[in-house]
PDB file of C-alpha atoms in Angstrom:
ATOM      1  CA  MET H   1      34.636 -13.237  -5.404  1.00 57.00           C
ATOM      2  CA  PRO H   2      31.110 -11.730  -5.704  1.00 65.00           C
ATOM      3  CA  GLU H   3      29.109 -11.435  -2.491  1.00 74.00           C
ATOM      4  CA  ALA H   4      26.214 -13.905  -2.147  1.00 85.00           C
ATOM      5  CA  VAL H   5      22.646 -12.573  -2.308  1.00 85.00           C
ATOM      6  CA  PRO H   6      21.104 -12.668   1.230  1.00 86.00           C
ATOM      7  CA  GLN H   7      18.611 -15.500   1.745  1.00 88.00           C
ATOM      8  CA  ASN H   8      15.622 -13.720   3.302  1.00 90.00           C
ATOM      9  CA  ALA H   9      12.633 -14.780   1.209  1.00 93.00           C
ATOM     10  CA  GLY H  10      10.614 -15.603   4.333  1.00 96.00           C
ATOM     11  CA  TYR H  11      10.392 -11.921   5.295  1.00 96.00           C
ATOM     12  CA  MET H  12       9.158 -11.002   1.831  1.00 96.00           C
ATOM     13  CA  ILE H  13       6.540 -13.774   1.852  1.00 97.00           C
ATOM     14  CA  ALA H  14       5.328 -12.722   5.310  1.00 97.00           C
ATOM     15  CA  ALA H  15       5.021  -9.071   4.231  1.00 97.00           C
ATOM     16  CA  TYR H  16       3.131  -9.945   1.026  1.00 97.00           C
ATOM     17  CA  ILE H  17       0.686 -12.162   2.932  1.00 98.00           C
ATOM     18  CA  ILE H  18       0.082  -9.544   5.642  1.00 98.00           C
ATOM     19  CA  VAL H  19      -0.593  -6.800   3.060  1.00 98.00           C
ATOM     20  CA  ALA H  20      -3.114  -9.041   1.280  1.00 97.00           C
ATOM     21  CA  VAL H  21      -4.818  -9.827   4.602  1.00 98.00           C
ATOM     22  CA  ILE H  22      -5.001  -6.152   5.692  1.00 98.00           C
ATOM     23  CA  LEU H  23      -6.261  -4.798   2.359  1.00 98.00           C
ATOM     24  CA  GLY H  24      -8.560  -7.755   1.644  1.00 97.00           C
ATOM     25  CA  GLY H  25      -9.876  -7.660   5.208  1.00 98.00           C
ATOM     26  CA  TYR H  26     -10.697  -3.974   5.001  1.00 98.00           C
ATOM     27  CA  ALA H  27     -12.407  -4.440   1.609  1.00 97.00           C
ATOM     28  CA  LEU H  28     -14.489  -7.243   3.154  1.00 97.00           C
ATOM     29  CA  SER H  29     -15.372  -5.121   6.186  1.00 97.00           C
ATOM     30  CA  LEU H  30     -16.572  -2.302   3.903  1.00 97.00           C
ATOM     31  CA  TYR H  31     -18.668  -4.786   1.911  1.00 96.00           C
ATOM     32  CA  LEU H  32     -20.278  -6.248   5.039  1.00 96.00           C
ATOM     33  CA  ARG H  33     -20.934  -2.867   6.679  1.00 95.00           C
ATOM     34  CA  THR H  34     -22.591  -1.387   3.574  1.00 94.00           C
ATOM     35  CA  ARG H  35     -24.665  -4.555   3.109  1.00 93.00           C
ATOM     36  CA  ARG H  36     -25.844  -4.355   6.722  1.00 92.00           C
ATOM     37  CA  SER H  37     -26.760  -0.668   6.322  1.00 90.00           C
ATOM     38  CA  LEU H  38     -28.618  -1.353   3.077  1.00 88.00           C
ATOM     39  CA  ARG H  39     -30.680  -4.094   4.763  1.00 87.00           C
ATOM     40  CA  ALA H  40     -31.524  -1.952   7.802  1.00 79.00           C
TER      41      ALA H  40
ATOM     42  CA  MET K   1     -27.052   2.884  -4.602  1.00 79.00           C
ATOM     43  CA  LYS K   2     -24.793   3.634  -7.547  1.00 89.00           C
ATOM     44  CA  MET K   3     -21.890   4.930  -5.471  1.00 91.00           C
ATOM     45  CA  ILE K   4     -21.616   1.662  -3.510  1.00 92.00           C
ATOM     46  CA  ARG K   5     -21.545  -0.361  -6.732  1.00 94.00           C
ATOM     47  CA  VAL K   6     -18.862   1.893  -8.237  1.00 95.00           C
ATOM     48  CA  GLY K   7     -16.757   1.675  -5.062  1.00 95.00           C
ATOM     49  CA  ARG K   8     -17.099  -2.106  -4.894  1.00 96.00           C
ATOM     50  CA  TRP K   9     -16.092  -2.520  -8.521  1.00 97.00           C
ATOM     51  CA  MET K  10     -13.101  -0.218  -8.150  1.00 96.00           C
ATOM     52  CA  THR K  11     -11.949  -2.081  -5.028  1.00 97.00           C
ATOM     53  CA  ALA K  12     -12.449  -5.475  -6.662  1.00 97.00           C
ATOM     54  CA  ILE K  13     -10.499  -4.424  -9.773  1.00 98.00           C
ATOM     55  CA  ALA K  14      -7.753  -2.936  -7.580  1.00 97.00           C
ATOM     56  CA  LEU K  15      -7.467  -6.175  -5.569  1.00 97.00           C
ATOM     57  CA  VAL K  16      -7.161  -8.202  -8.783  1.00 98.00           C
ATOM     58  CA  LEU K  17      -4.527  -5.758 -10.030  1.00 98.00           C
ATOM     59  CA  LEU K  18      -2.750  -6.084  -6.667  1.00 97.00           C
ATOM     60  CA  ALA K  19      -2.348  -9.776  -7.460  1.00 97.00           C
ATOM     61  CA  GLY K  20      -0.806  -8.582 -10.749  1.00 97.00           C
ATOM     62  CA  VAL K  21       1.628  -6.410  -8.764  1.00 97.00           C
ATOM     63  CA  TYR K  22       2.592  -9.499  -6.724  1.00 97.00           C
ATOM     64  CA  VAL K  23       3.255 -11.508  -9.901  1.00 97.00           C
ATOM     65  CA  ARG K  24       5.199  -8.684 -11.559  1.00 96.00           C
ATOM     66  CA  ALA K  25       7.257  -7.991  -8.419  1.00 96.00           C
ATOM     67  CA  LEU K  26       8.020 -11.644  -7.674  1.00 95.00           C
ATOM     68  CA  VAL K  27       8.494 -13.040 -11.183  1.00 95.00           C
ATOM     69  CA  TYR K  28       9.392 -10.233 -13.577  1.00 94.00           C
ATOM     70  CA  THR K  29      11.407  -7.810 -11.435  1.00 92.00           C
ATOM     71  CA  PRO K  30      15.096  -8.507 -10.729  1.00 91.00           C
ATOM     72  CA  VAL K  31      16.344  -9.315  -7.241  1.00 91.00           C
ATOM     73  CA  GLU K  32      18.381  -6.546  -5.630  1.00 89.00           C
ATOM     74  CA  ARG K  33      21.837  -7.985  -4.941  1.00 88.00           C
ATOM     75  CA  SER K  34      22.662  -6.461  -1.549  1.00 89.00           C
ATOM     76  CA  GLN K  35      19.224  -6.866   0.109  1.00 92.00           C
ATOM     77  CA  GLY K  36      17.973 -10.047  -1.551  1.00 93.00           C
ATOM     78  CA  LEU K  37      14.257 -10.844  -1.868  1.00 93.00           C
ATOM     79  CA  ALA K  38      13.378  -8.725   1.184  1.00 94.00           C
ATOM     80  CA  GLN K  39      13.893  -5.638  -1.018  1.00 94.00           C
ATOM     81  CA  LYS K  40      10.704  -6.569  -2.889  1.00 95.00           C
ATOM     82  CA  ILE K  41       8.736  -5.374   0.170  1.00 97.00           C
ATOM     83  CA  PHE K  42       9.567  -1.922  -1.238  1.00 96.00           C
ATOM     84  CA  TYR K  43       6.864  -2.341  -3.935  1.00 96.00           C
ATOM     85  CA  LEU K  44       4.160  -2.479  -1.246  1.00 97.00           C
ATOM     86  CA  HIS K  45       5.694  -0.439   1.565  1.00 97.00           C
ATOM     87  CA  VAL K  46       6.394   2.787  -0.341  1.00 96.00           C
ATOM     88  CA  PRO K  47       3.056   3.151  -2.235  1.00 97.00           C
ATOM     89  CA  ALA K  48       1.233   2.431   1.051  1.00 97.00           C
ATOM     90  CA  ALA K  49       3.350   5.115   2.779  1.00 96.00           C
ATOM     91  CA  ILE K  50       2.568   7.636   0.032  1.00 96.00           C
ATOM     92  CA  TRP K  51      -1.174   7.021   0.428  1.00 97.00           C
ATOM     93  CA  ALA K  52      -1.003   6.994   4.240  1.00 97.00           C
ATOM     94  CA  GLU K  53       0.494  10.495   4.059  1.00 97.00           C
ATOM     95  CA  THR K  54      -1.617  11.779   1.149  1.00 97.00           C
ATOM     96  CA  ALA K  55      -4.831  10.582   2.783  1.00 98.00           C
ATOM     97  CA  MET K  56      -4.025  12.663   5.881  1.00 98.00           C
ATOM     98  CA  VAL K  57      -3.290  15.737   3.726  1.00 98.00           C
ATOM     99  CA  LEU K  58      -6.691  15.258   2.070  1.00 98.00           C
ATOM    100  CA  VAL K  59      -8.336  14.859   5.504  1.00 98.00           C
ATOM    101  CA  GLY K  60      -6.744  18.160   6.543  1.00 98.00           C
ATOM    102  CA  LEU K  61      -7.771  20.019   3.381  1.00 98.00           C
ATOM    103  CA  ALA K  62     -11.355  18.731   3.571  1.00 98.00           C
ATOM    104  CA  SER K  63     -11.394  19.717   7.261  1.00 98.00           C
ATOM    105  CA  ILE K  64     -10.256  23.282   6.556  1.00 98.00           C
ATOM    106  CA  PHE K  65     -12.956  23.691   3.896  1.00 98.00           C
ATOM    107  CA  TYR K  66     -15.525  22.075   6.205  1.00 97.00           C
ATOM    108  CA  LEU K  67     -14.857  24.632   8.952  1.00 97.00           C
ATOM    109  CA  PHE K  68     -15.556  27.455   6.460  1.00 96.00           C
ATOM    110  CA  LEU K  69     -18.363  25.955   4.373  1.00 96.00           C
ATOM    111  CA  LYS K  70     -20.047  23.523   6.834  1.00 95.00           C
ATOM    112  CA  ASP K  71     -20.750  21.207   3.916  1.00 96.00           C
ATOM    113  CA  PRO K  72     -21.430  17.671   5.298  1.00 95.00           C
ATOM    114  CA  ARG K  73     -19.970  16.134   2.129  1.00 96.00           C
ATOM    115  CA  LEU K  74     -16.531  17.461   3.145  1.00 97.00           C
ATOM    116  CA  ASP K  75     -16.862  15.928   6.603  1.00 97.00           C
ATOM    117  CA  ARG K  76     -17.970  12.629   5.076  1.00 97.00           C
ATOM    118  CA  PHE K  77     -14.976  12.680   2.738  1.00 98.00           C
ATOM    119  CA  ALA K  78     -12.575  13.476   5.611  1.00 98.00           C
ATOM    120  CA  GLU K  79     -13.939  10.553   7.631  1.00 97.00           C
ATOM    121  CA  SER K  80     -13.644   8.203   4.644  1.00 98.00           C
ATOM    122  CA  SER K  81     -10.118   9.332   3.783  1.00 98.00           C
ATOM    123  CA  ALA K  82      -9.053   8.938   7.438  1.00 98.00           C
ATOM    124  CA  GLU K  83     -10.265   5.344   7.593  1.00 98.00           C
ATOM    125  CA  ALA K  84      -8.535   4.436   4.317  1.00 98.00           C
ATOM    126  CA  GLY K  85      -5.389   6.276   5.469  1.00 98.00           C
ATOM    127  CA  ALA K  86      -5.361   4.315   8.722  1.00 98.00           C
ATOM    128  CA  VAL K  87      -5.426   1.064   6.717  1.00 98.00           C
ATOM    129  CA  PHE K  88      -2.473   2.174   4.579  1.00 98.00           C
ATOM    130  CA  ALA K  89      -0.600   3.343   7.682  1.00 98.00           C
ATOM    131  CA  ALA K  90      -1.161  -0.124   9.168  1.00 98.00           C
ATOM    132  CA  VAL K  91       0.369  -1.622   6.011  1.00 98.00           C
ATOM    133  CA  VAL K  92       3.391   0.682   6.364  1.00 97.00           C
ATOM    134  CA  LEU K  93       3.868  -0.144  10.045  1.00 97.00           C
ATOM    135  CA  THR K  94       3.734  -3.892   9.463  1.00 97.00           C
ATOM    136  CA  THR K  95       5.806  -4.133   6.266  1.00 97.00           C
ATOM    137  CA  GLY K  96       8.438  -1.678   7.572  1.00 96.00           C
ATOM    138  CA  PRO K  97       9.628  -3.783  10.522  1.00 96.00           C
ATOM    139  CA  ILE K  98       9.439  -6.982   8.429  1.00 97.00           C
ATOM    140  CA  TRP K  99      11.754  -5.313   5.904  1.00 95.00           C
ATOM    141  CA  GLY K 100      13.914  -3.751   8.611  1.00 95.00           C
ATOM    142  CA  LYS K 101      14.694  -6.976  10.472  1.00 95.00           C
ATOM    143  CA  PRO K 102      16.794  -8.666   7.746  1.00 95.00           C
ATOM    144  CA  ILE K 103      18.362  -5.396   6.532  1.00 93.00           C
ATOM    145  CA  TRP K 104      18.992  -3.412   9.744  1.00 92.00           C
ATOM    146  CA  GLY K 105      19.058  -6.372  12.120  1.00 93.00           C
ATOM    147  CA  THR K 106      16.217  -4.957  14.213  1.00 93.00           C
ATOM    148  CA  TRP K 107      12.422  -4.853  13.937  1.00 94.00           C
ATOM    149  CA  TRP K 108      12.119  -1.309  15.246  1.00 93.00           C
ATOM    150  CA  SER K 109      14.173   1.761  16.070  1.00 92.00           C
ATOM    151  CA  TRP K 110      12.843   4.879  17.790  1.00 93.00           C
ATOM    152  CA  ASP K 111      14.279   7.159  15.154  1.00 89.00           C
ATOM    153  CA  ALA K 112      12.500  10.172  13.673  1.00 92.00           C
ATOM    154  CA  ARG K 113      10.920   8.595  10.568  1.00 93.00           C
ATOM    155  CA  LEU K 114       9.637   5.464  12.281  1.00 94.00           C
ATOM    156  CA  THR K 115       8.394   7.275  15.371  1.00 95.00           C
ATOM    157  CA  LEU K 116       6.619   9.978  13.346  1.00 95.00           C
ATOM    158  CA  THR K 117       4.982   7.333  11.148  1.00 96.00           C
ATOM    159  CA  LEU K 118       3.736   5.577  14.288  1.00 97.00           C
ATOM    160  CA  PHE K 119       2.479   8.960  15.510  1.00 96.00           C
ATOM    161  CA  LEU K 120       0.641   9.451  12.185  1.00 97.00           C
ATOM    162  CA  PHE K 121      -1.061   6.063  12.637  1.00 97.00           C
ATOM    163  CA  LEU K 122      -2.017   6.942  16.230  1.00 97.00           C
ATOM    164  CA  LEU K 123      -3.444  10.237  14.983  1.00 97.00           C
ATOM    165  CA  TYR K 124      -5.610   8.314  12.534  1.00 97.00           C
ATOM    166  CA  VAL K 125      -6.770   6.033  15.347  1.00 97.00           C
ATOM    167  CA  GLY K 126      -7.433   9.025  17.604  1.00 97.00           C
ATOM    168  CA  TYR K 127      -9.365  10.768  14.826  1.00 97.00           C
ATOM    169  CA  LEU K 128     -11.600   7.734  14.284  1.00 97.00           C
ATOM    170  CA  LEU K 129     -12.082   7.192  18.039  1.00 97.00           C
ATOM    171  CA  LEU K 130     -13.020  10.857  18.455  1.00 97.00           C
ATOM    172  CA  ARG K 131     -15.654  10.515  15.736  1.00 95.00           C
ATOM    173  CA  GLY K 132     -17.056   7.474  17.508  1.00 94.00           C
ATOM    174  CA  ALA K 133     -17.114   9.192  20.897  1.00 96.00           C
ATOM    175  CA  VAL K 134     -19.052  12.384  20.048  1.00 92.00           C
ATOM    176  CA  ALA K 135     -22.768  11.861  19.512  1.00 87.00           C
ATOM    177  CA  ASP K 136     -23.753  15.261  18.119  1.00 90.00           C
ATOM    178  CA  PRO K 137     -22.904  15.256  14.370  1.00 89.00           C
ATOM    179  CA  GLY K 138     -22.100  18.980  14.218  1.00 92.00           C
ATOM    180  CA  ALA K 139     -19.716  18.908  17.188  1.00 95.00           C
ATOM    181  CA  ARG K 140     -18.244  15.625  15.960  1.00 95.00           C
ATOM    182  CA  ALA K 141     -17.423  17.137  12.575  1.00 96.00           C
ATOM    183  CA  ARG K 142     -15.902  20.299  14.111  1.00 96.00           C
ATOM    184  CA  TYR K 143     -13.704  18.458  16.636  1.00 97.00           C
ATOM    185  CA  ALA K 144     -12.618  15.948  14.018  1.00 97.00           C
ATOM    186  CA  ALA K 145     -11.795  18.773  11.579  1.00 97.00           C
ATOM    187  CA  VAL K 146      -9.423  20.359  14.103  1.00 97.00           C
ATOM    188  CA  LEU K 147      -7.659  17.029  14.671  1.00 97.00           C
ATOM    189  CA  GLY K 148      -7.558  16.411  10.909  1.00 97.00           C
ATOM    190  CA  ILE K 149      -5.798  19.747  10.363  1.00 97.00           C
ATOM    191  CA  CYS K 150      -3.252  18.823  13.083  1.00 96.00           C
ATOM    192  CA  GLY K 151      -2.668  15.534  11.258  1.00 96.00           C
ATOM    193  CA  MET K 152      -2.045  17.352   7.980  1.00 97.00           C
ATOM    194  CA  VAL K 153       0.566  19.560   9.665  1.00 96.00           C
ATOM    195  CA  LEU K 154       2.411  16.408  10.787  1.00 95.00           C
ATOM    196  CA  VAL K 155       2.776  14.972   7.264  1.00 95.00           C
ATOM    197  CA  PRO K 156       5.655  17.210   5.995  1.00 94.00           C
ATOM    198  CA  PHE K 157       7.618  16.312   9.135  1.00 93.00           C
ATOM    199  CA  VAL K 158       7.089  12.609   8.448  1.00 92.00           C
ATOM    200  CA  HIS K 159       8.255  12.950   4.853  1.00 89.00           C
ATOM    201  CA  LEU K 160      11.198  15.291   5.519  1.00 89.00           C
ATOM    202  CA  SER K 161      12.326  13.636   8.775  1.00 88.00           C
ATOM    203  CA  VAL K 162      15.025  11.685   6.908  1.00 86.00           C
ATOM    204  CA  TYR K 163      16.590  15.007   5.867  1.00 85.00           C
ATOM    205  CA  MET K 164      16.050  16.771   9.208  1.00 84.00           C
ATOM    206  CA  PHE K 165      17.337  14.086  11.581  1.00 82.00           C
ATOM    207  CA  ARG K 166      19.927  11.309  11.597  1.00 81.00           C
ATOM    208  CA  THR K 167      17.841   8.224  10.993  1.00 80.00           C
ATOM    209  CA  LEU K 168      18.208   4.547  10.209  1.00 80.00           C
ATOM    210  CA  HIS K 169      15.546   4.880   7.502  1.00 81.00           C
ATOM    211  CA  PRO K 170      16.997   5.425   4.007  1.00 80.00           C
ATOM    212  CA  MET K 171      16.498   8.646   2.024  1.00 77.00           C
ATOM    213  CA  PRO K 172      13.725   8.668  -0.593  1.00 74.00           C
ATOM    214  CA  ILE K 173      14.838   6.977  -3.811  1.00 74.00           C
ATOM    215  CA  VAL K 174      11.783   7.858  -5.901  1.00 72.00           C
ATOM    216  CA  LEU K 175      10.053  10.913  -4.392  1.00 69.00           C
ATOM    217  CA  LYS K 176      13.018  13.301  -4.381  1.00 70.00           C
ATOM    218  CA  PRO K 177      14.042  16.376  -6.378  1.00 71.00           C
ATOM    219  CA  SER K 178      16.429  14.453  -8.657  1.00 72.00           C
ATOM    220  CA  ALA K 179      15.600  11.480 -10.890  1.00 71.00           C
ATOM    221  CA  PRO K 180      14.587   8.182  -9.184  1.00 72.00           C
ATOM    222  CA  SER K 181      17.581   5.964  -8.318  1.00 75.00           C
ATOM    223  CA  LEU K 182      15.994   2.772  -9.599  1.00 83.00           C
ATOM    224  CA  PRO K 183      16.587   0.603 -12.683  1.00 87.00           C
ATOM    225  CA  PRO K 184      13.719   0.945 -15.226  1.00 89.00           C
ATOM    226  CA  SER K 185      12.268  -2.528 -14.534  1.00 91.00           C
ATOM    227  CA  MET K 186      12.047  -1.838 -10.786  1.00 92.00           C
ATOM    228  CA  LEU K 187      10.654   1.638 -11.399  1.00 93.00           C
ATOM    229  CA  ALA K 188       7.962   0.218 -13.727  1.00 94.00           C
ATOM    230  CA  THR K 189       6.861  -2.300 -11.060  1.00 96.00           C
ATOM    231  CA  TRP K 190       6.805   0.423  -8.429  1.00 95.00           C
ATOM    232  CA  LEU K 191       4.748   2.757 -10.649  1.00 95.00           C
ATOM    233  CA  PHE K 192       2.284  -0.072 -11.368  1.00 97.00           C
ATOM    234  CA  SER K 193       1.971  -0.690  -7.639  1.00 97.00           C
ATOM    235  CA  LEU K 194       1.459   3.015  -6.956  1.00 97.00           C
ATOM    236  CA  LEU K 195      -1.326   3.061  -9.559  1.00 98.00           C
ATOM    237  CA  VAL K 196      -2.994   0.045  -7.895  1.00 98.00           C
ATOM    238  CA  PHE K 197      -2.737   1.598  -4.425  1.00 98.00           C
ATOM    239  CA  THR K 198      -4.243   4.798  -5.843  1.00 98.00           C
ATOM    240  CA  LEU K 199      -7.179   2.829  -7.235  1.00 98.00           C
ATOM    241  CA  LEU K 200      -7.532   1.025  -3.886  1.00 98.00           C
ATOM    242  CA  TYR K 201      -7.612   4.331  -2.030  1.00 98.00           C
ATOM    243  CA  VAL K 202     -10.289   5.728  -4.348  1.00 98.00           C
ATOM    244  CA  GLY K 203     -12.336   2.510  -4.141  1.00 97.00           C
ATOM    245  CA  PHE K 204     -12.127   2.459  -0.336  1.00 97.00           C
ATOM    246  CA  VAL K 205     -13.057   6.138  -0.021  1.00 98.00           C
ATOM    247  CA  VAL K 206     -15.994   5.899  -2.430  1.00 97.00           C
ATOM    248  CA  GLN K 207     -17.418   2.916  -0.518  1.00 96.00           C
ATOM    249  CA  ARG K 208     -16.780   4.468   2.891  1.00 97.00           C
ATOM    250  CA  TYR K 209     -18.344   7.744   1.775  1.00 97.00           C
ATOM    251  CA  ALA K 210     -21.462   5.895   0.624  1.00 96.00           C
ATOM    252  CA  LEU K 211     -21.562   4.047   3.959  1.00 95.00           C
ATOM    253  CA  SER K 212     -21.425   7.351   5.898  1.00 95.00           C
ATOM    254  CA  TYR K 213     -24.235   8.717   3.752  1.00 94.00           C
ATOM    255  CA  LEU K 214     -26.347   5.589   4.330  1.00 93.00           C
ATOM    256  CA  ARG K 215     -25.799   5.789   8.094  1.00 90.00           C
ATOM    257  CA  GLU K 216     -26.817   9.468   8.145  1.00 88.00           C
ATOM    258  CA  GLN K 217     -29.991   8.628   6.226  1.00 89.00           C
ATOM    259  CA  LEU K 218     -30.758   5.815   8.683  1.00 86.00           C
ATOM    260  CA  GLU K 219     -30.085   8.097  11.643  1.00 81.00           C
ATOM    261  CA  ALA K 220     -32.402  10.737  10.210  1.00 82.00           C
ATOM    262  CA  ALA K 221     -35.108   8.145   9.441  1.00 82.00           C
ATOM    263  CA  THR K 222     -34.999   6.700  12.961  1.00 78.00           C
ATOM    264  CA  GLY K 223     -35.307  10.141  14.573  1.00 66.00           C
ATOM    265  CA  GLY K 224     -31.627  10.693  15.307  1.00 60.00           C
ATOM    266  CA  ILE K 225     -29.923  14.056  15.069  1.00 55.00           C
ATOM    267  CA  GLY K 226     -29.167  15.215  11.521  1.00 53.00           C
ATOM    268  CA  HIS K 227     -25.905  16.732  10.352  1.00 55.00           C
ATOM    269  CA  ALA K 228     -25.536  20.337  11.619  1.00 44.00           C
TER     270      ALA K 228
END
């Protein structure tokens, strides 16, 4: 009898959300910092 | 400033393409039978690890050339690459334990690969803290260059640690001397993700470089010390 595929989607969803937050957050921080420097 | 616009566009396109990676990985790439859906973390974890390591190598190379040539553009690039590398290292250190928990049964193990990757991240943090702590731009660039070269020396140990030590972390399945051990559909998704992470790295570095340049101009305009 074939082995069942492990049910661990929650880990994958958590990882995908965290990556989006880290990369999106850094992109936003770069945008805000350059905008502040341009205005100064 | 043209460089800021270029960097912003590259980052924006890369973030849109990252959404494409998510769709391709989740919808169009088969589920690995033994690991289940958690295996799909691979498509983000490994490209981020490659750029966390490559960014430090580039910091080290720029640092070596800076010490010889004293060109401020090299120092600016090293600083930019270090900040982007720290972000990718943070991605590696968060996705790794999330992947490890369902597969290994533990979030963390103090084995060679994981510990050296943590050390790489701490080196990035130390490098950025050092830059923030030294006021004189010339001294700051020199001290940071030395630390950047130390960071570059660490990278081969991080990558080869799975061969050198007994470790819980699996051997490379793509970046190895023989052909990648992945079905074509998984390999295509991974290569797409690697391309997107490459674009993200370039976009981040271009923007960060422009920001460093702007700050130096501001410092010079307000009577601060220029780059030595």
